[in-house]
Coordinates of C-alpha atoms in Angstrom, one line a residue:
M1 CA 7.0 -91.8 -13.1
E2 CA 6.9 -91.9 -9.2
N3 CA 7.6 -88.4 -8.7
A4 CA 5.8 -86.9 -12.1
I5 CA 2.9 -84.7 -11.6
K6 CA 0.2 -83.5 -14.4
D7 CA -1.8 -80.1 -14.7
W8 CA -5.3 -79.7 -16.0
R9 CA -4.5 -80.5 -19.3
G10 CA -2.9 -83.7 -18.6
R11 CA 0.6 -82.9 -19.4
S12 CA 3.1 -84.6 -17.3
Y13 CA 6.1 -83.1 -14.9
R14 CA 9.0 -84.2 -12.8
P15 CA 9.9 -81.3 -10.5
G16 CA 13.5 -81.7 -9.7
P17 CA 16.2 -79.0 -8.4
V18 CA 17.9 -76.9 -10.4
P19 CA 21.2 -77.1 -11.2
A20 CA 24.0 -74.9 -9.6
D21 CA 24.9 -74.6 -13.2
R22 CA 22.3 -73.8 -15.3
T23 CA 22.9 -70.0 -15.7
R24 CA 26.6 -70.8 -16.8
M25 CA 24.9 -73.2 -19.6
F26 CA 22.7 -70.4 -20.6
R27 CA 25.4 -67.9 -20.7
L28 CA 27.6 -70.7 -22.3
A29 CA 25.3 -70.6 -25.2
L30 CA 24.8 -67.6 -25.4
A31 CA 28.5 -67.0 -26.4
A32 CA 28.3 -69.9 -28.6
M33 CA 25.8 -68.3 -30.9
A34 CA 27.6 -65.1 -31.0
A35 CA 30.3 -66.7 -32.0
I36 CA 28.3 -68.2 -35.2
S37 CA 27.4 -64.9 -36.2
P38 CA 30.3 -63.7 -38.4
L39 CA 28.9 -66.9 -40.4
Q40 CA 26.1 -65.1 -41.6
Y41 CA 26.3 -61.5 -40.8
G42 CA 30.0 -61.2 -41.5
Y43 CA 30.1 -62.7 -44.9
A44 CA 26.8 -60.8 -45.6
A45 CA 28.1 -57.9 -45.6
L46 CA 31.9 -58.2 -46.5
H47 CA 31.8 -60.9 -49.0
A48 CA 28.5 -60.9 -51.1
G49 CA 30.3 -58.6 -53.6
Q50 CA 29.6 -60.6 -56.6
A51 CA 27.1 -62.9 -57.9
S52 CA 29.3 -65.8 -56.9
G53 CA 29.7 -64.4 -53.6
L54 CA 26.0 -64.1 -53.1
T55 CA 25.5 -68.0 -54.4
L56 CA 28.1 -69.3 -51.7
L57 CA 25.9 -67.0 -48.9
A58 CA 22.7 -68.8 -50.3
I59 CA 24.0 -72.1 -50.0
W60 CA 25.6 -71.6 -46.4
I61 CA 21.8 -70.5 -45.4
A62 CA 20.3 -73.6 -46.9
C63 CA 23.2 -76.0 -45.2
Q64 CA 22.6 -74.0 -42.1
A65 CA 18.9 -74.0 -41.7
A66 CA 18.1 -77.6 -43.0
G67 CA 21.1 -79.1 -42.2
A68 CA 20.7 -79.6 -38.5
L69 CA 17.7 -81.0 -38.4
P70 CA 18.3 -84.8 -38.6
A71 CA 21.4 -84.3 -35.8
L72 CA 18.5 -82.2 -33.6
H73 CA 16.2 -85.6 -34.1
L74 CA 18.5 -87.3 -32.8
V75 CA 19.4 -84.9 -29.9
R76 CA 15.9 -85.1 -28.6
R77 CA 15.6 -88.9 -28.6
R78 CA 18.7 -89.1 -26.9
R79 CA 20.8 -90.9 -29.3
L80 CA 23.0 -88.3 -30.4
G81 CA 25.1 -86.3 -27.6
V82 CA 25.2 -82.4 -27.3
R83 CA 28.9 -82.7 -26.9
A84 CA 29.8 -84.5 -29.9
C85 CA 27.1 -82.2 -31.9
L86 CA 28.6 -79.0 -30.5
S87 CA 32.4 -80.3 -31.1
A88 CA 31.4 -80.8 -34.9
G89 CA 29.8 -77.8 -34.6
A90 CA 33.3 -75.9 -32.8
A91 CA 35.1 -77.8 -35.9
L92 CA 33.3 -77.2 -38.5
S93 CA 32.3 -73.3 -38.0
G94 CA 36.1 -72.2 -37.2
L95 CA 37.0 -73.8 -40.7
G96 CA 33.9 -72.0 -42.0
L97 CA 35.6 -68.8 -41.0
L98 CA 38.9 -70.2 -41.5
T99 CA 37.7 -70.4 -45.1
A100 CA 35.8 -67.1 -45.7
A101 CA 39.2 -65.5 -44.5
L102 CA 41.2 -66.9 -47.2
A103 CA 38.4 -67.1 -49.6
P104 CA 39.7 -64.7 -52.6
G105 CA 38.0 -61.5 -53.5
V106 CA 37.6 -60.5 -49.9
L107 CA 36.9 -56.8 -49.6
T108 CA 38.9 -54.6 -48.9
T109 CA 37.5 -50.9 -49.0
G110 CA 33.5 -50.4 -48.4
G111 CA 30.8 -53.0 -48.6
G112 CA 28.5 -54.3 -51.4
L113 CA 28.1 -55.5 -54.5
S114 CA 30.3 -55.4 -57.3
A115 CA 29.7 -52.1 -59.7
P116 CA 29.0 -51.6 -63.1
G117 CA 32.5 -52.5 -64.8
S118 CA 33.9 -54.7 -61.9
G119 CA 31.7 -57.6 -62.6
S120 CA 28.6 -58.9 -64.2
P121 CA 25.6 -57.8 -62.7
V122 CA 23.8 -61.1 -63.2
P123 CA 25.5 -64.6 -62.6
G124 CA 27.5 -65.5 -65.7
A125 CA 30.0 -67.1 -67.0
G126 CA 32.6 -65.3 -65.0
D127 CA 31.1 -65.9 -61.9
L128 CA 30.6 -69.7 -62.6
A129 CA 34.4 -70.2 -62.9
A130 CA 35.2 -68.0 -60.3
L131 CA 33.2 -70.8 -58.1
L132 CA 34.5 -73.4 -59.6
S133 CA 37.9 -72.6 -59.6
G134 CA 40.4 -73.8 -56.9
G135 CA 39.8 -71.2 -54.3
G136 CA 36.0 -71.3 -55.3
L137 CA 35.7 -74.6 -54.5
L138 CA 37.5 -74.0 -51.4
T139 CA 35.3 -71.9 -50.1
L140 CA 31.7 -73.7 -51.6
A141 CA 33.2 -76.6 -49.4
G142 CA 35.1 -75.0 -46.4
Y143 CA 32.7 -71.9 -46.0
A144 CA 28.9 -72.7 -47.5
V145 CA 28.3 -76.7 -46.9
L146 CA 30.6 -77.3 -43.8
G147 CA 30.1 -73.8 -42.1
G148 CA 26.7 -73.8 -42.8
L149 CA 26.4 -77.6 -41.2
G150 CA 28.3 -76.4 -38.3
A151 CA 26.6 -72.9 -37.3
G152 CA 23.5 -75.2 -37.7
L153 CA 24.5 -77.7 -35.7
V154 CA 25.4 -74.9 -32.7
Y155 CA 22.3 -72.5 -33.2
G156 CA 19.7 -76.2 -33.0
V157 CA 21.3 -77.4 -30.3
C158 CA 22.1 -74.7 -28.3
G159 CA 18.0 -73.6 -28.3
E160 CA 16.9 -77.1 -27.6
V161 CA 19.7 -77.3 -24.1
V162 CA 18.3 -74.0 -23.3
S163 CA 14.5 -74.2 -23.7
S164 CA 15.1 -77.6 -22.2
W165 CA 16.6 -75.9 -18.8
Y166 CA 14.1 -73.2 -18.8
P167 CA 10.8 -74.8 -19.6
E168 CA 8.6 -72.2 -17.4
R169 CA 10.2 -69.4 -20.0
P170 CA 11.5 -71.7 -23.1
A171 CA 10.3 -68.6 -25.4
A172 CA 12.3 -65.8 -23.3
R173 CA 15.4 -67.7 -23.0
V174 CA 15.7 -68.6 -26.3
G175 CA 15.4 -65.4 -27.4
L176 CA 18.2 -63.9 -25.8
I177 CA 20.5 -66.6 -27.0
T178 CA 19.2 -66.1 -31.0
G179 CA 19.7 -62.5 -30.2
A180 CA 23.2 -63.0 -30.1
F181 CA 23.5 -64.7 -32.8
G182 CA 22.4 -61.3 -34.5
Y183 CA 24.7 -58.7 -33.0
G184 CA 27.6 -61.4 -32.1
A185 CA 29.0 -59.9 -35.5
V186 CA 28.9 -55.9 -34.4
P187 CA 33.0 -55.9 -33.5
L188 CA 33.7 -57.7 -37.2
L189 CA 32.1 -55.1 -38.9
L190 CA 33.3 -52.3 -37.1
W191 CA 36.7 -53.9 -37.5
A192 CA 36.3 -53.7 -41.2
G193 CA 35.2 -50.5 -41.5
I194 CA 38.2 -48.8 -39.0
A195 CA 41.1 -51.2 -41.1
P196 CA 39.6 -52.2 -44.5
G197 CA 42.8 -53.5 -45.3
L198 CA 42.6 -56.1 -42.4
T199 CA 39.4 -57.7 -43.2
S200 CA 41.2 -61.3 -43.4
A201 CA 42.9 -60.5 -40.0
G202 CA 39.5 -60.3 -38.4
F203 CA 37.5 -63.6 -39.9
L204 CA 41.0 -65.3 -38.9
A205 CA 40.6 -64.2 -35.3
C206 CA 36.7 -65.4 -35.2
A207 CA 37.7 -68.4 -36.4
V208 CA 40.0 -69.4 -33.2
L209 CA 37.7 -67.4 -30.6
A210 CA 34.4 -69.1 -32.4
T211 CA 36.4 -72.8 -32.2
A212 CA 37.2 -72.1 -28.5
V213 CA 34.0 -70.8 -27.6
I214 CA 31.7 -73.4 -28.8
A215 CA 34.6 -76.4 -28.0
T216 CA 34.0 -74.9 -23.9
T217 CA 30.3 -75.0 -24.4
A218 CA 30.3 -78.4 -25.8
R219 CA 31.9 -79.3 -22.3
H220 CA 29.4 -78.0 -20.3
L221 CA 25.9 -78.4 -22.1
R222 CA 23.7 -81.0 -21.6
L223 CA 20.1 -81.8 -21.4
P224 CA 17.8 -81.9 -18.5
P225 CA 16.1 -85.4 -17.5
A226 CA 13.0 -86.4 -19.6
Q227 CA 10.0 -83.8 -18.5
W228 CA 12.4 -81.9 -16.1
W229 CA 10.6 -79.1 -14.4
P230 CA 12.0 -76.7 -11.9
D231 CA 11.0 -77.3 -8.2
D232 CA 10.7 -73.8 -7.2
V233 CA 7.7 -73.1 -10.1
D234 CA 4.5 -75.0 -9.4
P235 CA 3.9 -76.4 -13.0
R236 CA -0.2 -76.6 -12.1
T237 CA -0.2 -73.3 -11.1
H238 CA 1.4 -72.1 -13.8
A239 CA -0.3 -74.0 -16.6
L240 CA -3.5 -72.2 -15.0
D241 CA -1.8 -68.5 -15.0
A242 CA -5.0 -66.4 -16.4
A243 CA -2.3 -63.4 -17.2
R244 CA -0.2 -65.7 -19.2
L245 CA -3.0 -67.9 -20.9
R246 CA -5.0 -64.1 -21.7
T247 CA -1.7 -63.2 -24.1
S248 CA -0.5 -66.0 -25.1
P249 CA -3.7 -69.3 -25.5
E250 CA -2.4 -72.8 -25.7
A251 CA -3.4 -75.0 -28.1
V252 CA -5.8 -77.6 -28.1
K253 CA -3.8 -80.1 -28.1
Q254 CA -0.2 -81.2 -28.5
F255 CA 0.6 -81.9 -31.8
G256 CA 3.2 -84.6 -33.5
L257 CA 5.2 -83.4 -36.6
A258 CA 2.6 -85.7 -39.2
Q259 CA -0.4 -83.8 -37.4
A260 CA 1.1 -80.1 -38.2
L261 CA 2.0 -80.8 -41.7
R262 CA -1.6 -81.1 -42.6
T263 CA -2.7 -78.2 -41.1
R264 CA -2.7 -74.9 -43.0
T265 CA -0.9 -72.6 -40.3
L266 CA 2.3 -74.3 -40.5
P267 CA 3.1 -73.6 -44.3
A268 CA 1.4 -70.1 -43.3
L269 CA 4.2 -70.0 -40.5
A270 CA 7.0 -71.0 -43.0
L271 CA 6.1 -68.5 -45.4
M272 CA 6.0 -65.8 -43.2
L273 CA 9.7 -66.6 -42.4
V274 CA 10.6 -66.7 -46.2
C275 CA 9.5 -63.3 -46.7
A276 CA 10.9 -61.8 -43.6
G277 CA 13.9 -63.7 -43.3
A278 CA 15.1 -62.7 -47.4
V279 CA 14.4 -59.1 -46.2
S280 CA 16.2 -59.3 -43.3
V281 CA 19.7 -61.1 -45.0
F282 CA 19.1 -58.4 -47.7
D283 CA 19.1 -55.5 -45.4
V284 CA 22.7 -56.6 -44.8
I285 CA 24.0 -56.9 -48.1
V286 CA 21.9 -53.0 -49.3
V287 CA 23.3 -50.8 -46.3
A288 CA 26.9 -52.5 -46.6
A289 CA 27.0 -51.5 -50.5
T290 CA 26.8 -48.1 -48.8
G291 CA 29.9 -47.9 -46.9
A292 CA 28.2 -46.7 -43.9
W293 CA 29.6 -49.0 -41.6
G294 CA 27.9 -47.4 -38.5
A295 CA 24.7 -47.6 -40.0
L296 CA 25.8 -51.7 -40.9
A297 CA 26.7 -52.5 -37.3
L298 CA 23.5 -50.4 -35.4
L299 CA 21.2 -52.8 -38.2
V300 CA 22.9 -55.8 -37.0
A301 CA 22.8 -54.9 -33.3
L302 CA 19.4 -54.1 -33.6
N303 CA 19.0 -56.9 -35.3
G304 CA 19.9 -59.1 -32.4
A305 CA 18.7 -56.7 -29.6
G306 CA 15.4 -56.5 -30.9
R307 CA 14.6 -60.2 -30.5
S308 CA 14.6 -60.4 -26.6
V309 CA 12.9 -57.0 -26.6
A310 CA 10.2 -58.5 -28.7
M311 CA 9.7 -61.5 -26.6
R312 CA 9.4 -59.3 -23.4
A313 CA 6.6 -56.9 -25.3
A314 CA 5.0 -61.0 -26.5
E315 CA 4.5 -61.8 -22.9
L316 CA 2.7 -58.4 -22.3
F317 CA 0.6 -57.7 -25.2
G318 CA 0.6 -61.3 -27.2
R319 CA 2.6 -62.6 -29.8
R320 CA 0.8 -62.2 -32.7
R321 CA 0.0 -58.7 -31.8
V322 CA 4.2 -57.9 -31.8
L323 CA 5.2 -60.8 -34.5
A324 CA 2.5 -58.2 -36.6
A325 CA 4.2 -54.9 -35.4
V326 CA 7.7 -56.7 -36.1
F327 CA 6.8 -57.4 -40.3
G328 CA 5.4 -53.7 -39.9
S329 CA 8.6 -52.5 -39.0
L330 CA 10.5 -54.6 -41.1
A331 CA 8.6 -53.3 -44.0
L332 CA 8.6 -49.4 -42.8
G333 CA 12.7 -50.3 -43.2
Q334 CA 12.7 -51.0 -46.8
V335 CA 10.8 -47.5 -47.4
L336 CA 13.3 -45.8 -45.6
L337 CA 15.9 -46.9 -47.1
A338 CA 14.2 -47.0 -50.6
V339 CA 13.5 -43.1 -50.3
A340 CA 17.2 -42.9 -48.7
V341 CA 18.9 -44.2 -51.6
Q342 CA 16.5 -42.7 -54.4
N343 CA 16.9 -39.0 -52.6
A344 CA 21.1 -39.2 -52.8
A345 CA 20.6 -40.6 -56.2
A346 CA 18.6 -37.4 -57.5
G347 CA 21.1 -35.2 -55.5
T348 CA 24.2 -36.8 -56.9
A349 CA 22.4 -36.5 -60.6
G350 CA 21.7 -33.3 -60.3
G351 CA 24.8 -31.9 -58.6
T352 CA 27.8 -33.6 -60.7
A353 CA 26.4 -34.1 -64.2
G354 CA 28.6 -36.6 -65.8
G355 CA 30.4 -38.5 -62.6
T356 CA 30.2 -41.5 -61.0
A357 CA 27.2 -42.6 -58.9
G358 CA 28.6 -45.3 -57.4
G359 CA 29.0 -46.3 -53.8
T360 CA 31.7 -45.9 -51.4
G361 CA 33.3 -49.1 -52.6
P362 CA 33.2 -51.6 -55.3
G363 CA 29.7 -51.9 -54.5
M364 CA 26.1 -51.5 -55.8
V365 CA 25.2 -48.5 -57.2
V366 CA 24.3 -46.8 -53.8
P367 CA 25.2 -42.6 -53.9
E368 CA 27.8 -41.8 -51.9
A369 CA 25.4 -39.0 -50.3
T370 CA 23.3 -42.2 -49.1
V371 CA 26.0 -42.7 -46.1
G372 CA 25.4 -39.6 -43.9
T373 CA 21.8 -39.1 -44.3
P374 CA 19.2 -39.2 -41.6
L375 CA 16.8 -41.3 -43.6
L376 CA 19.5 -43.9 -43.8
W377 CA 19.9 -44.3 -40.0
L378 CA 16.0 -44.3 -39.3
G379 CA 15.6 -47.3 -42.1
A380 CA 18.7 -49.0 -40.5
V381 CA 16.7 -48.8 -37.4
A382 CA 13.2 -49.7 -38.2
A383 CA 14.8 -53.0 -40.3
G384 CA 16.9 -53.2 -37.5
L385 CA 13.9 -54.0 -35.2
G386 CA 12.1 -56.0 -37.3
G387 CA 15.3 -58.1 -39.0
G388 CA 15.4 -60.5 -36.1
A389 CA 12.7 -60.3 -33.6
F390 CA 10.6 -62.6 -35.8
Y391 CA 12.7 -65.6 -35.5
P392 CA 11.7 -66.0 -31.7
L393 CA 8.5 -64.9 -32.0
L394 CA 7.7 -67.6 -34.7
A395 CA 9.4 -70.2 -32.1
S396 CA 7.4 -69.1 -29.7
L397 CA 4.2 -69.3 -32.0
V398 CA 4.8 -72.7 -32.9
R399 CA 4.6 -73.7 -29.2
E400 CA 1.2 -71.4 -28.6
L401 CA -0.4 -73.4 -32.2
F402 CA 0.9 -76.6 -32.0
G403 CA 2.0 -77.5 -27.9
T404 CA 5.3 -78.0 -26.3
E405 CA 6.0 -81.8 -26.5
G406 CA 6.6 -81.4 -30.9
A407 CA 7.3 -77.8 -31.1
T408 CA 11.1 -78.6 -31.3
E409 CA 10.6 -80.8 -34.3
I410 CA 7.9 -78.5 -35.8
H411 CA 9.7 -75.3 -35.8
A412 CA 12.7 -77.5 -37.0
V413 CA 10.6 -77.4 -40.1
V414 CA 9.2 -74.0 -40.4
Y415 CA 13.2 -72.8 -39.9
S416 CA 14.1 -74.9 -42.4
A417 CA 12.4 -72.4 -45.1
K418 CA 14.8 -70.2 -44.2
A419 CA 16.9 -71.9 -47.2
V420 CA 14.3 -70.5 -49.5
A421 CA 14.6 -66.8 -47.8
G422 CA 18.4 -67.2 -48.7
V423 CA 17.5 -67.6 -52.6
V424 CA 15.1 -64.6 -52.4
A425 CA 17.4 -62.9 -50.7
V426 CA 20.4 -62.7 -53.8
T427 CA 17.6 -62.7 -56.0
L428 CA 16.8 -59.2 -54.4
A429 CA 20.6 -58.4 -54.1
L430 CA 21.3 -59.1 -57.7
T431 CA 18.1 -56.8 -58.6
A432 CA 19.7 -54.0 -56.3
L433 CA 22.7 -54.1 -58.7
T434 CA 20.5 -51.8 -61.2
A435 CA 18.1 -51.1 -59.6
P436 CA 18.5 -50.6 -55.7
G437 CA 15.7 -48.2 -55.1
G438 CA 13.2 -50.7 -56.8
A439 CA 15.0 -54.0 -55.0
L440 CA 13.9 -52.1 -51.9
L441 CA 10.4 -51.3 -52.5
A442 CA 10.0 -55.0 -53.7
A443 CA 11.5 -56.0 -50.2
A444 CA 9.0 -54.0 -48.4
A445 CA 6.2 -55.4 -50.3
L446 CA 7.9 -58.7 -49.3
A447 CA 7.7 -57.9 -45.6
A448 CA 4.5 -56.3 -45.7
L449 CA 2.5 -59.7 -46.6
P450 CA 3.1 -61.4 -43.4
A451 CA 2.5 -58.1 -41.6
L452 CA -1.3 -58.4 -42.9
A453 CA -1.5 -62.3 -42.8
T454 CA -0.3 -62.3 -38.8
P455 CA -3.9 -61.5 -37.8
R456 CA -5.6 -64.4 -39.4
L457 CA -3.6 -67.1 -37.5
R458 CA -5.7 -69.3 -36.0
I459 CA -5.1 -72.1 -33.2
P460 CA -5.3 -75.4 -35.3
G461 CA -8.2 -77.3 -33.9
L462 CA -10.6 -74.5 -33.1
P463 CA -13.7 -73.9 -34.4
A464 CA -14.0 -70.7 -37.0
T465 CA -16.4 -69.1 -34.6
I466 CA -13.7 -69.0 -31.5
P467 CA -11.7 -66.2 -32.1
L468 CA -8.4 -67.3 -31.4

């Protein structure tokens, strides 16, 4: 290419003017990500009331995590347009939210899972019949499958467009828009706490808003030319930035997907996402079960906001150090929540002999005394800060470990492990029906595993004697 230049590693760049609407594209992508947030966090808090609802949530997570991979592959190769993908995402996401609004068994008081006497604590014939009934099949098709595919399209394409237009700082910018996917559900959760009888109306409003916002985004988002680089940043100087390389060393070569799959590092990253992703979803369900809508909103808000904070910290201290701290915060949150639940249970048992130990709604066996305890709020803070920040950190680690050229496809494979995380989260939630404290301690152990493993991550291709 005539105006292409190369850095010291031989990577090619095509510097060009920054378009006037680059900032607008970023903001629209952020708004689109916020619009699909109620599909995951809103549903987990308000619809995961019985085993059938948990099953639908697991299916949605699987479709969202893995469904967009083929489309993203085609978009990256310019065989499928950004507008077509996002237009489909707008229609499918709106349909998913509409189906969630009309789904049978929308919680109207409190949050959480069905209490003893209101449903089986494990999936049984009744739950299967509910799932396969007319309303259940509608929710399965509209929310779990089509809504999951739509959210996956929006999530994948918006991330690809933003990272392509901000090649000098892709991880930080993508961290900001994925943060919106976390905190975008906060208004719905606050609405559910204020007017629980109007939860369906809240989902309907989200459906209309999501369709409009994502459709508008589809009209304006586009990919830059191949190998584009902003002309106000010298790519050769950027590639030699000592301060950046000190905290974020680069890959020894540009790995393709097939090469990355043959390393030990890629499965390790996927396993980390499974562990932390499962705990993150489980926390929303268990905190919703307390009926403490303020703590739940704080948890979800920090789940999103913590992502951009973590990316900024990673630029200063290194991604692996910050990622280990994030996993540690997530594990600490589980311990605090478990202690809050156990202390409240002991107080309830001692103060009301023979009384109910149920939560505030038709939910998990979580004592009412849990709602206002400081430990619950501290647990929500720690779990929130750790419950979302690992997503952009893992995405940026993929670039650091495997290079930038195949990073999108390699990260899509890592992110698809979230499908397994959904199954693990549902398993934890079902366990929490009868033993919430034990389930939270199991979640703490699950979050601690990647915290211990992160410092052992190595850049593929380097000799074992080089400490990177």
